[in-house]
Coordinates of C-alpha atoms and ligand atoms in Angstrom, one line a residue:
X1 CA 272.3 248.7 229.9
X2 CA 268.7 249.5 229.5
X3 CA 266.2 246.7 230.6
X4 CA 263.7 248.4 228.7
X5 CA 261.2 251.9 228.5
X6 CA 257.7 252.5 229.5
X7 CA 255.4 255.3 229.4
X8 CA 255.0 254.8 233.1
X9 CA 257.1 253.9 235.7
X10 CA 255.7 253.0 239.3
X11 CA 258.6 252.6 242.1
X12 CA 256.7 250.4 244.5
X13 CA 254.9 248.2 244.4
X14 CA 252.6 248.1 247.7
X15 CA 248.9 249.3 248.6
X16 CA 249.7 252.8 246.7
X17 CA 251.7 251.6 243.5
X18 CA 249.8 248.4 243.1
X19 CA 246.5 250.4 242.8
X20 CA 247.6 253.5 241.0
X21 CA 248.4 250.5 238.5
X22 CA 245.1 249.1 238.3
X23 CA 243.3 252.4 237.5
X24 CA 245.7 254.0 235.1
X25 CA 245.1 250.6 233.5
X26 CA 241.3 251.5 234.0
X27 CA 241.6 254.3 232.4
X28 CA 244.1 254.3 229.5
X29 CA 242.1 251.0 227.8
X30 CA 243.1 250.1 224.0
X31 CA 245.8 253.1 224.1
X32 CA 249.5 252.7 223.6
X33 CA 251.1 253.2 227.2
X34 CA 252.9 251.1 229.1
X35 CA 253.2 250.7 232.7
X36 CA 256.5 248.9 235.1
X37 CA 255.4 248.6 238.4
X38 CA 258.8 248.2 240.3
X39 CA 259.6 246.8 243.7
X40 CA 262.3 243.8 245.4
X41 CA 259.5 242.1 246.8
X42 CA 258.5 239.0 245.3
X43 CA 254.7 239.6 246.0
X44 CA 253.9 242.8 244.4
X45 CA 250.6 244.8 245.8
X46 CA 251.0 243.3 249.3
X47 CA 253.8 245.7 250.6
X48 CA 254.7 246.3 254.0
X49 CA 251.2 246.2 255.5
X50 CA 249.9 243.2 253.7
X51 CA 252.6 240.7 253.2
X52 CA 252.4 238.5 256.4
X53 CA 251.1 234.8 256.1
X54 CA 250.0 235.1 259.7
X55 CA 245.9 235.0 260.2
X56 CA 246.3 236.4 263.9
X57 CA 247.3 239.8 262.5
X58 CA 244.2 241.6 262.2
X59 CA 243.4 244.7 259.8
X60 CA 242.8 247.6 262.4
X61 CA 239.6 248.8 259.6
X62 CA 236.2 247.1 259.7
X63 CA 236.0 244.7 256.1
X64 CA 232.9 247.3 255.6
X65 CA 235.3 250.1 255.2
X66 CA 238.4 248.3 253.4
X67 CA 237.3 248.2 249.9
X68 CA 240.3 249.3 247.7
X69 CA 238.0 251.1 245.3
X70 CA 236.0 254.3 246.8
X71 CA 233.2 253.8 243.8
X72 CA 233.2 250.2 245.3
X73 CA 232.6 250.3 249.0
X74 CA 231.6 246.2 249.1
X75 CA 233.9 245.5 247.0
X76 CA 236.4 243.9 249.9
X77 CA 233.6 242.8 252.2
X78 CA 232.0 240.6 248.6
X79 CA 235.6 239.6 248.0
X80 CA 236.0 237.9 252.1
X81 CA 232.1 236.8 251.7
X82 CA 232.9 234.6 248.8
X83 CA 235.6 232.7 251.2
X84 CA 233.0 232.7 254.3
X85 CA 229.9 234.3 254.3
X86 CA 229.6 234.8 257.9
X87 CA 232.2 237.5 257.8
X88 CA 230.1 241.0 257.6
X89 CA 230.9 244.7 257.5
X90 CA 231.8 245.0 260.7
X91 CA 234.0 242.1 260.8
X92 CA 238.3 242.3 261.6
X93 CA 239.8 240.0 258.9
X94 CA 243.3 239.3 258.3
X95 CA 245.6 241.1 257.1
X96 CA 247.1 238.2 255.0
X97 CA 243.6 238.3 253.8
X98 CA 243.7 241.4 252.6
X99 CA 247.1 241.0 250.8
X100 CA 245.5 237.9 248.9
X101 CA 242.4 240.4 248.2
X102 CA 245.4 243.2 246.7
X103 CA 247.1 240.6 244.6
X104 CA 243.9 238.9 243.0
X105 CA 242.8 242.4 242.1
X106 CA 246.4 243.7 240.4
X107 CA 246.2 239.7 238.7
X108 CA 242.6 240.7 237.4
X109 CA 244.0 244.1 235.9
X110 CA 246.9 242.7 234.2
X111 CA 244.9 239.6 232.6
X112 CA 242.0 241.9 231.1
X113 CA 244.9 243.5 229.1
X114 CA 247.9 241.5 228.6
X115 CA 251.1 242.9 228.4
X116 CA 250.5 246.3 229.4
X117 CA 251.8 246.0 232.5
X118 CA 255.5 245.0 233.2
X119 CA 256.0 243.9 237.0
X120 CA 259.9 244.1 237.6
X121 CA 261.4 242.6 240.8
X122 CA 264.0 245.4 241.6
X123 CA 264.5 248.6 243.7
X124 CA 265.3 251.7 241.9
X125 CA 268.7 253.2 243.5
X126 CA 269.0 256.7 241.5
X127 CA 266.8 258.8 239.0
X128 CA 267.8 261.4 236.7
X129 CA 265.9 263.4 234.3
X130 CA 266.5 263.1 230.5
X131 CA 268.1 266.2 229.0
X132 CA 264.7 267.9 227.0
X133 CA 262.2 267.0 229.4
X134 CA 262.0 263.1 228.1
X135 CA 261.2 261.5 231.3
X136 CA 263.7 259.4 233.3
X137 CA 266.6 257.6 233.7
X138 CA 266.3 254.7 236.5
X139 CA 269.6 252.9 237.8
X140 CA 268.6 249.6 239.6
X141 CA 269.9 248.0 242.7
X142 CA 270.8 245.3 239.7
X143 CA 272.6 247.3 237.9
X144 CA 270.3 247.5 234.9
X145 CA 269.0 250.7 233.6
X146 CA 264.8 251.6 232.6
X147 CA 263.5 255.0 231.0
X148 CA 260.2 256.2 231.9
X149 CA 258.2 259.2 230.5
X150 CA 256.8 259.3 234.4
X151 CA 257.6 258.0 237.0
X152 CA 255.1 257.7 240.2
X153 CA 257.1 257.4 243.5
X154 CA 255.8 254.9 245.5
X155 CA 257.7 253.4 248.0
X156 CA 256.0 253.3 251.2
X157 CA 256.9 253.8 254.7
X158 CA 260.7 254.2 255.8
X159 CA 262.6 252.3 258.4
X160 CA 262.3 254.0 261.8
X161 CA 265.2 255.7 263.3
X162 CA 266.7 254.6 266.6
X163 CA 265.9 257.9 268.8
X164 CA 270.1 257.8 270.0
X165 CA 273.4 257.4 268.7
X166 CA 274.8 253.6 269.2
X167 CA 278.4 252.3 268.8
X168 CA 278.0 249.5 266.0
X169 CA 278.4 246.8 268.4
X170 CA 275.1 247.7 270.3
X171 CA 273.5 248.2 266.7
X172 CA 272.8 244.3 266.2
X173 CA 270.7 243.7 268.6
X174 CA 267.9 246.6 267.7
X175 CA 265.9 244.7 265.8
X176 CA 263.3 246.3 263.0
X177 CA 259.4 246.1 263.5
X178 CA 258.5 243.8 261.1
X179 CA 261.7 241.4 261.3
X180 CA 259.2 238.8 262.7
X181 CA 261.9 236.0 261.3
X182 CA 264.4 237.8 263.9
X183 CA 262.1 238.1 266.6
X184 CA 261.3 234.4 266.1
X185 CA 265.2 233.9 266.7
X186 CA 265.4 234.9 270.4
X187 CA 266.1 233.0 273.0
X188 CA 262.9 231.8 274.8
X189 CA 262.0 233.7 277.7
X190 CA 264.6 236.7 277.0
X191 CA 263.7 239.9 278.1
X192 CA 263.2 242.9 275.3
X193 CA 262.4 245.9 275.4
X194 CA 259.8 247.8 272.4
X195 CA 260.2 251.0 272.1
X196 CA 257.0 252.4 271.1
X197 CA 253.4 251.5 272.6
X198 CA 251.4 252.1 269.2
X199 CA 250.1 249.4 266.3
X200 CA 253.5 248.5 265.4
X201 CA 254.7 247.5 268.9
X202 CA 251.7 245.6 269.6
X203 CA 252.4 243.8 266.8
X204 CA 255.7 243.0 268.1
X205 CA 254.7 242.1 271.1
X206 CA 252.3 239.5 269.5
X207 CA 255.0 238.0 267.8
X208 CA 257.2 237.8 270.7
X209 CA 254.9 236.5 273.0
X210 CA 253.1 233.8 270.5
X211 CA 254.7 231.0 272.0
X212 CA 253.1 231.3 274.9
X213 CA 255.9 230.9 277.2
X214 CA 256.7 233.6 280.0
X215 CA 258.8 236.8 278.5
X216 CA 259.2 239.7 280.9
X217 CA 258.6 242.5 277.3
X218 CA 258.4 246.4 278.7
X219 CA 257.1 248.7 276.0
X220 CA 257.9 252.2 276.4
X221 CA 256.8 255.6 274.9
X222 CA 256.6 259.3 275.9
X223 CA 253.1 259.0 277.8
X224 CA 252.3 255.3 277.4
X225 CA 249.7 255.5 275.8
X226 CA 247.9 252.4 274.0
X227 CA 245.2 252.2 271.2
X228 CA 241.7 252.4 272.1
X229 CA 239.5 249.5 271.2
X230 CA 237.3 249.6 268.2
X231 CA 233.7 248.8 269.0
X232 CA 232.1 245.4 268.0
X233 CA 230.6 245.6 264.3
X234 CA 231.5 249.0 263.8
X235 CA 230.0 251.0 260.5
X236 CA 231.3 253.3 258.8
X237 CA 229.0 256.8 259.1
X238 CA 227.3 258.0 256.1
X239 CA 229.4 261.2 254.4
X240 CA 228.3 264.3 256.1
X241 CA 228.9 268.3 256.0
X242 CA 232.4 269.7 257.5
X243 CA 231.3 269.4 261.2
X244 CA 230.1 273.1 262.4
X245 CA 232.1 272.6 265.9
X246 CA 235.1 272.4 263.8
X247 CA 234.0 275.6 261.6
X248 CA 233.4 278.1 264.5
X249 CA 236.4 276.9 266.6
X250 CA 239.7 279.4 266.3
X251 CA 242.5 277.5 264.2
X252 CA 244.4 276.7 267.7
X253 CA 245.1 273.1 268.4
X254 CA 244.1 273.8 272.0
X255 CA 240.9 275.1 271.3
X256 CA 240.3 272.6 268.2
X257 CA 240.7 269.6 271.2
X258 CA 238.5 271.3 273.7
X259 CA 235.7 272.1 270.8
X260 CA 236.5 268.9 269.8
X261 CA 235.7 267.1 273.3
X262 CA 232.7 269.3 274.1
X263 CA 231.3 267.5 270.9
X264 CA 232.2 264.1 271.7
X265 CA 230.6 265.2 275.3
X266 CA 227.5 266.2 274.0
X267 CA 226.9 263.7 271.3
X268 CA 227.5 260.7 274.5
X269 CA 224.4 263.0 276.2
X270 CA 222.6 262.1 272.9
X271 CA 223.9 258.1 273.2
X272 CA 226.7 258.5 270.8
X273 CA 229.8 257.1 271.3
X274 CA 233.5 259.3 270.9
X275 CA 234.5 256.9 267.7
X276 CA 231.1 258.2 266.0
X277 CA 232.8 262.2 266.7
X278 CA 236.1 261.1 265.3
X279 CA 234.4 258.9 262.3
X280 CA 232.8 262.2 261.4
X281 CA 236.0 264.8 261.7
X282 CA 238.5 261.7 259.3
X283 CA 237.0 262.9 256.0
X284 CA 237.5 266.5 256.9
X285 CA 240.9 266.5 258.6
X286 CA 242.5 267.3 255.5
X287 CA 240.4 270.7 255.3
X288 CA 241.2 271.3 258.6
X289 CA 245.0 270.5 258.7
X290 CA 245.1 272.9 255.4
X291 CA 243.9 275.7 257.5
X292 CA 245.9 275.5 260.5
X293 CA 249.1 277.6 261.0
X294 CA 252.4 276.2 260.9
X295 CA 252.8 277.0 264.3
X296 CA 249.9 275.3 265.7
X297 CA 250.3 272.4 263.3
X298 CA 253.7 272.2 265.2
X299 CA 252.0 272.3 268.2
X300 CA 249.5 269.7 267.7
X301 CA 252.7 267.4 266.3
X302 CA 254.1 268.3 270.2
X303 CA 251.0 268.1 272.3
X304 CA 248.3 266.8 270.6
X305 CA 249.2 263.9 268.3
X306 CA 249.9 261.3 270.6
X307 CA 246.6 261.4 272.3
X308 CA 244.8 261.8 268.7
X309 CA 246.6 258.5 267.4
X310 CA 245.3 256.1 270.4
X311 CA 241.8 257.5 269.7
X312 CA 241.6 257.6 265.6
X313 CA 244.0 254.1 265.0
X314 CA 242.2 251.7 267.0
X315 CA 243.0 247.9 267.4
X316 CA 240.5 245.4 266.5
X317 CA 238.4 244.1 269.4
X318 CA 239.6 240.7 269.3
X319 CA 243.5 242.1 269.3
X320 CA 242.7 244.6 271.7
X321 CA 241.5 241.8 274.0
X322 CA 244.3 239.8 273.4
X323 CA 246.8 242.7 274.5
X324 CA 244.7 243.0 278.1
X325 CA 245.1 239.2 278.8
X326 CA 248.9 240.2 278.4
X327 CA 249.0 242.9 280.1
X328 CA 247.3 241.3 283.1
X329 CA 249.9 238.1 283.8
X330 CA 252.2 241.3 284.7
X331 CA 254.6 239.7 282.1
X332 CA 254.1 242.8 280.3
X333 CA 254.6 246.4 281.2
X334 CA 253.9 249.7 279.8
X335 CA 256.1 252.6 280.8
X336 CA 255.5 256.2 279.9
X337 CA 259.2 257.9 279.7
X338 CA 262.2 257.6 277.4
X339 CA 265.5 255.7 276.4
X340 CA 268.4 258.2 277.8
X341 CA 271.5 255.6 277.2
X342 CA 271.9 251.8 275.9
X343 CA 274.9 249.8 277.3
X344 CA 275.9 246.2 276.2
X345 CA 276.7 244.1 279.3
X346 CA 277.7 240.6 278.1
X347 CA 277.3 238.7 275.2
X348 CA 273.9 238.5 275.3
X349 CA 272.7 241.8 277.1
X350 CA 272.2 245.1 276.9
X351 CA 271.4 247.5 279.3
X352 CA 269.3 250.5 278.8
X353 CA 268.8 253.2 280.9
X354 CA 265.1 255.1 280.7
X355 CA 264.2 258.4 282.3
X356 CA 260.2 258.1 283.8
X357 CA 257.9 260.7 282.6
X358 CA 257.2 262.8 285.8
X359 CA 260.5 263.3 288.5
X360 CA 261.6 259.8 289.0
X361 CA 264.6 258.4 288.9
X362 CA 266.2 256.8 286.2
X363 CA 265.2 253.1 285.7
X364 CA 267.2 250.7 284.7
X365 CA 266.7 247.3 282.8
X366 CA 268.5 244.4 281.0
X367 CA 267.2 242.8 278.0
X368 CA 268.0 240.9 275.2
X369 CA 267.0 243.2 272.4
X370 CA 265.2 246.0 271.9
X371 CA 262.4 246.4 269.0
X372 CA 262.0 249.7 267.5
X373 CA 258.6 250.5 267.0
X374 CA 259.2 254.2 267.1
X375 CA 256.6 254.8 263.8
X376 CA 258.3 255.2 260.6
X377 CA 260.8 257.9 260.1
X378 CA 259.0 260.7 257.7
X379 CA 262.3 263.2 257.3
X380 CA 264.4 261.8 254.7
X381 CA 268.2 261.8 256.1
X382 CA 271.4 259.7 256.1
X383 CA 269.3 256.2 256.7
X384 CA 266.8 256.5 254.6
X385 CA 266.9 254.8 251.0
X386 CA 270.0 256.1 248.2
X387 CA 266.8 256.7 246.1
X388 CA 265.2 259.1 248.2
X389 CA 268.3 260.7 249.3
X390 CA 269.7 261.4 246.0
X391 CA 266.0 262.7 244.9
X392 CA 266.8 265.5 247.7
X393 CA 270.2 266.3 247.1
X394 CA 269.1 266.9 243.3
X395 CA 266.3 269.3 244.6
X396 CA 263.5 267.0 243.3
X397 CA 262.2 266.7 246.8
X398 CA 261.7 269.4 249.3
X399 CA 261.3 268.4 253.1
X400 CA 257.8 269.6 254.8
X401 CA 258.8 272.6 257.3
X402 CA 256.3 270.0 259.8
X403 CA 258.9 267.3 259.2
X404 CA 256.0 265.0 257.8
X405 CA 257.8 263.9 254.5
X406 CA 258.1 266.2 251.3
X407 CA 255.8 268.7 249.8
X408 CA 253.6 267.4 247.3
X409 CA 250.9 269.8 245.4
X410 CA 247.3 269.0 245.1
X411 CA 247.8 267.0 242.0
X412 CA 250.1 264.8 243.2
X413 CA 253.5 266.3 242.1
X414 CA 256.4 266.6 244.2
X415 CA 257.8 270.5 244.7
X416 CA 261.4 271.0 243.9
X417 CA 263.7 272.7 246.0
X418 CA 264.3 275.6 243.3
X419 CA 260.5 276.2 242.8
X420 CA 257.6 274.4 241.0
X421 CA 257.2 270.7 240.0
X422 CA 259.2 268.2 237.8
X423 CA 257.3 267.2 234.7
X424 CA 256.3 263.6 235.0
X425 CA 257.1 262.7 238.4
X426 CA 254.1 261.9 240.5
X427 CA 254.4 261.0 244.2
X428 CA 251.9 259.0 246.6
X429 CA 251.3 257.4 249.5
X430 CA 251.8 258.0 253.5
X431 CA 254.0 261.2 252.8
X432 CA 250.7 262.9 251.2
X433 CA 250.5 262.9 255.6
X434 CA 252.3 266.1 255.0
X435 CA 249.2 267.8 253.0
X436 CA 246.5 265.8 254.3
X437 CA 247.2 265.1 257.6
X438 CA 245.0 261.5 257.1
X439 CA 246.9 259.7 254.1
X440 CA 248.4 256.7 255.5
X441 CA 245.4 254.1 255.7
X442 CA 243.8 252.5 253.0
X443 CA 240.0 254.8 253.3
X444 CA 242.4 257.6 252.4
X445 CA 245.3 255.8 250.0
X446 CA 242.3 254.4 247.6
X447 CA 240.8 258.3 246.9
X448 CA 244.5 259.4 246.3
X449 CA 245.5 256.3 244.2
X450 CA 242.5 256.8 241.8
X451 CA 243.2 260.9 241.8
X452 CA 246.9 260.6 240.8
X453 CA 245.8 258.3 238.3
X454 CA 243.3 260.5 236.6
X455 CA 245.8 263.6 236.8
X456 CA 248.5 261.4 235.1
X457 CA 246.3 260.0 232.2
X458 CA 245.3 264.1 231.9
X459 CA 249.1 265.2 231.3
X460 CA 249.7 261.8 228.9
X461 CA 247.0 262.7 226.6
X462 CA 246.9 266.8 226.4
X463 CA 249.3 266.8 223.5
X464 CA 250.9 270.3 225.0
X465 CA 252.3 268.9 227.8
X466 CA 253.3 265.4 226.3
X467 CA 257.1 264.9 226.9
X468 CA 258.5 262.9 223.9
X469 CA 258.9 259.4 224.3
X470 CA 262.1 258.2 225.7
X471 CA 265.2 257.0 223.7
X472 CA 267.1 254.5 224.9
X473 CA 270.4 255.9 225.9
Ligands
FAD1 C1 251.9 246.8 259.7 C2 250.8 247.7 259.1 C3 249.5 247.4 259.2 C4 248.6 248.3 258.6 N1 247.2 248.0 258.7 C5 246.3 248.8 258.1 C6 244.9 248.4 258.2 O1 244.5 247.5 258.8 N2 244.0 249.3 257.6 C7 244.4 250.4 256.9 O2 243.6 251.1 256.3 N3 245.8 250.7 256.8 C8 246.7 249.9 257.4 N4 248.0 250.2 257.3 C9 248.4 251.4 256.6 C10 249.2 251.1 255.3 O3 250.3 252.0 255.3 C11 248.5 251.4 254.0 O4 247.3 250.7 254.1 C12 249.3 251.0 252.7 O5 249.6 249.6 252.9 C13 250.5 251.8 252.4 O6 250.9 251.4 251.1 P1 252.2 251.9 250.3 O7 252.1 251.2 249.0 O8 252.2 253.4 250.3 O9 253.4 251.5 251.2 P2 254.1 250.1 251.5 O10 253.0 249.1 251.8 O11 255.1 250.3 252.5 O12 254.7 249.7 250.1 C14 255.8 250.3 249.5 C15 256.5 249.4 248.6 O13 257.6 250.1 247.9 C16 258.7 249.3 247.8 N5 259.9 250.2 247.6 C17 260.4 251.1 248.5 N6 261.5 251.7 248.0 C18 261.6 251.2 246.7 C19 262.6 251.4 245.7 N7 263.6 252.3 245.8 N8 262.4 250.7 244.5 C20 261.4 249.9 244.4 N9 260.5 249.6 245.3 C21 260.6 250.2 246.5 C22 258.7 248.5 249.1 O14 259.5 247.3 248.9 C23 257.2 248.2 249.3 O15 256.8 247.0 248.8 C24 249.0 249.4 257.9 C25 250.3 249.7 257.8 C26 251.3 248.9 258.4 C27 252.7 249.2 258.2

């Protein structure tokens, strides 16, 4: 049965769905279209990132710089400074904070003009187009049925994928990165392992360690690298040119690092610090990712990436702090290698085997559970969502040759496998990674939001490329 139609359909409803929302709202004022924003969760616009109730979570972006509107820089920091006017731009604030900040904003939209914008608490399990280019057909986890003229995919970050094979029975005791209620569960004092060392895991290991109570927790990766600290009261730098060391260097990732740290070199001669160099290079990465080769784009994914993400995603000084003091009661232990086999031993264990980096020998432990903070998986395949998966069998998705998501054009449109776009279906959010390199963070996610938006709005009103408005079928 069909719930109902709607010129737009949004499927997801976090930082990216909730704010493409708000500005097609913006910008389609006193005109007949209708917009569903779609998700399961019960508080829409806080997604993934934005949804916990816990004030120890930090945002990993200065309040200065979090401002979900790019004409708007204050627009976050005026929102926090109403609530305590001692916070300033370079201030860490919550993320529940922010979350709150999301949902008064997509309130504000929705009661400036009522009933325009539908929020449905569902997940969208399969889409199929209407036979004469007339939008969409959505089948809901419910069971119930919408039609959209478009549709803007939405839907976030995926699950990540456990780097083996496991029998089922080892399965429940991999816990996901945000099951904070599951972590909560464990026995005090039981040993886990988190796979990963970046934001996520520290997260974790937050979480498992709040009590307070002595928890032997390894954390593992590749190299073993951690986040670098942001600096107190950072600011954001004012926009500047493409940087000229980036400009003259050959589009090799090797000789892109080494310009790259002869510029953070001299600029420390000239008292700058290497967060002003990267600062500078963010708004340009997308320029530069453009240019590169596959090959060396593949390259940097091997060689380069790891040491990049510790540098550009840093952890909020009070955060970062609060990982040393871990670190240092030897509770805690970071371990640069990988997972080669995971055994269960009893009712209650498992054993995992992990090869060191370097020529050791394998190392053994036994723990309770294991968290898997290995990043989001960005290749859609057998785990990810039926939504997704069917949108790739159909050929309305084609997988990035870099294995960053799908391939979406400059204005926002998914390419098909067959060639070209589908009219009407709009993607964004941290896949636009694939095209942009930087597209997973809020500073970015606001310009694309607002861009997608406008494109959209374009193709609704130039009468020529109107699809007719769907008939319930
Ligand atoms: C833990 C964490 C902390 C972060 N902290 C920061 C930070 O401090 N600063 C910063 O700039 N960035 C941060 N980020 C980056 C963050 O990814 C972006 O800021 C932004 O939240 C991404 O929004 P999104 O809407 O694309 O994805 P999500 O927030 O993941 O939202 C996607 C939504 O889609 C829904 N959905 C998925 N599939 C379907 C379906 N089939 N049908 C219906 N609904 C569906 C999901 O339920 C979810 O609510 C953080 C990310 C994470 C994960």
């Amino acid at each position: 049965m069909i719930q109902h139609s709607s010129s737009i359909l949004i499927v997801g409803a976090g930082f990216s769905g909730a704010l493409t929302a708000i500005h097609l709202l913006r910008s389609t004022v006193g005109q007949d279209i209708s917009i569903t924003l779609l998700d399961p969760a019960s508080r829409p616009a806080r997604g993934l990132a934005y949804r916990s109730d816990d004030d120890n979570l930090l945002l990993n972006v200065p309040a200065g710089n979090m401002s979900a509107f790019a004409d708007a820089p204050s627009h976050f920091l005026e929102f926090c400074q109403h609530i305590d006017p001692s916070i300033n731009p370079g201030s860490f604030v919550s993320r529940r904070l922010y979350g709150r900040y999301l949902e008064f904003n997509l309130q504000r939209a929705m009661a400036t003009q009522p009933g325009r914008l539908h929020v449905v608490q569902d997940q969208a399990d399969e889409m199929k187009t209407l036979p004469g280019r007339a939008g969409f057909k959505i089948r809901l986890a419910s069971g119930q049925y919408l039609t959209a003229q478009h549709v803007v995919l939405a839907p976030g970050h995926q699950a990540p994928e456990f780097p083996l094979p496991l029998p089922p029975g080892e399965c429940e005791r991999v816990i996901a990165p945000w099951d904070f209620q599951r972590m909560d569960q464990l026995p005090d004092n039981a040993p886990v392992l988190i796979l990963g060392t970046g934001h996520t895991a520290v997260d974790a290991l937050f979480q498992l360690t709040r009590q307070a109570l002595p928890r032997k927790v390894w954390m593992i990766s590749r190299r073993g690298l951690l986040p670098h600290a942001h600096r107190l009261n950072p600011v954001p730098p004012p926009p500047g040119q493409y940087p000229s060391y980036v400009g003259n260097a050959p589009l090799r990732t090797r000789a892109l690092l080494q310009h790259l740290r002869q510029e953070i070199a001299r600029q420390a001669h000239a008292g700058s610090d290497w967060r002003d160099v990267l600062n500078q290079l963010r708004p340009h990465t997308a320029r530069l990712w453009q240019a590169m080769p596959l090959t060396e784009r593949q390259r940097f994914l091997r060689h380069g990436m790891a040491f990049w993400d510790i540098h550009r995603h840093r952890l909020a000084p009070i955060s970062a702090d609060r990982l040393q003091v871990l670190l240092e009661t030897g509770d805690v232990q970071v371990l640069a290698g990988r997972l080669t086999a995971v055994h269960r031993t009893g009712h209650e264990e498992l054993q995992v085997a992990l090869m060191p980096r370097g020529r050791h020998p394998i190392q053994t432990l036994n723990v309770t559970a294991i968290i898997n903070c290995t990043g989001p998986r960005m290749t859609i395949g057998p785990n990810s969502s039926p939504l997704l998966q069917q949108l790739l069998h159909d050929g309305l998705l084609l997988p990035d040759t870099c294995g960053l998501g799908v391939q979406i054009n400059d204005q926002y449109q998914p390419l098909c496998s067959q060639g070209g776009t589908t009219l009407g279906l709009w993607y964004v959010g941290p896949m636009l990674k694939a095209r942009h390199w930087e597209a997973i963070a809020v500073p970015e996610l606001r310009v694309h939001t607002q861009q997608l938006a406008q494109q959209l709005v374009r193709q609704l009103t130039t009468r020529s490329t109107l699809p007719p408005q769907a008939e319930p079928v």
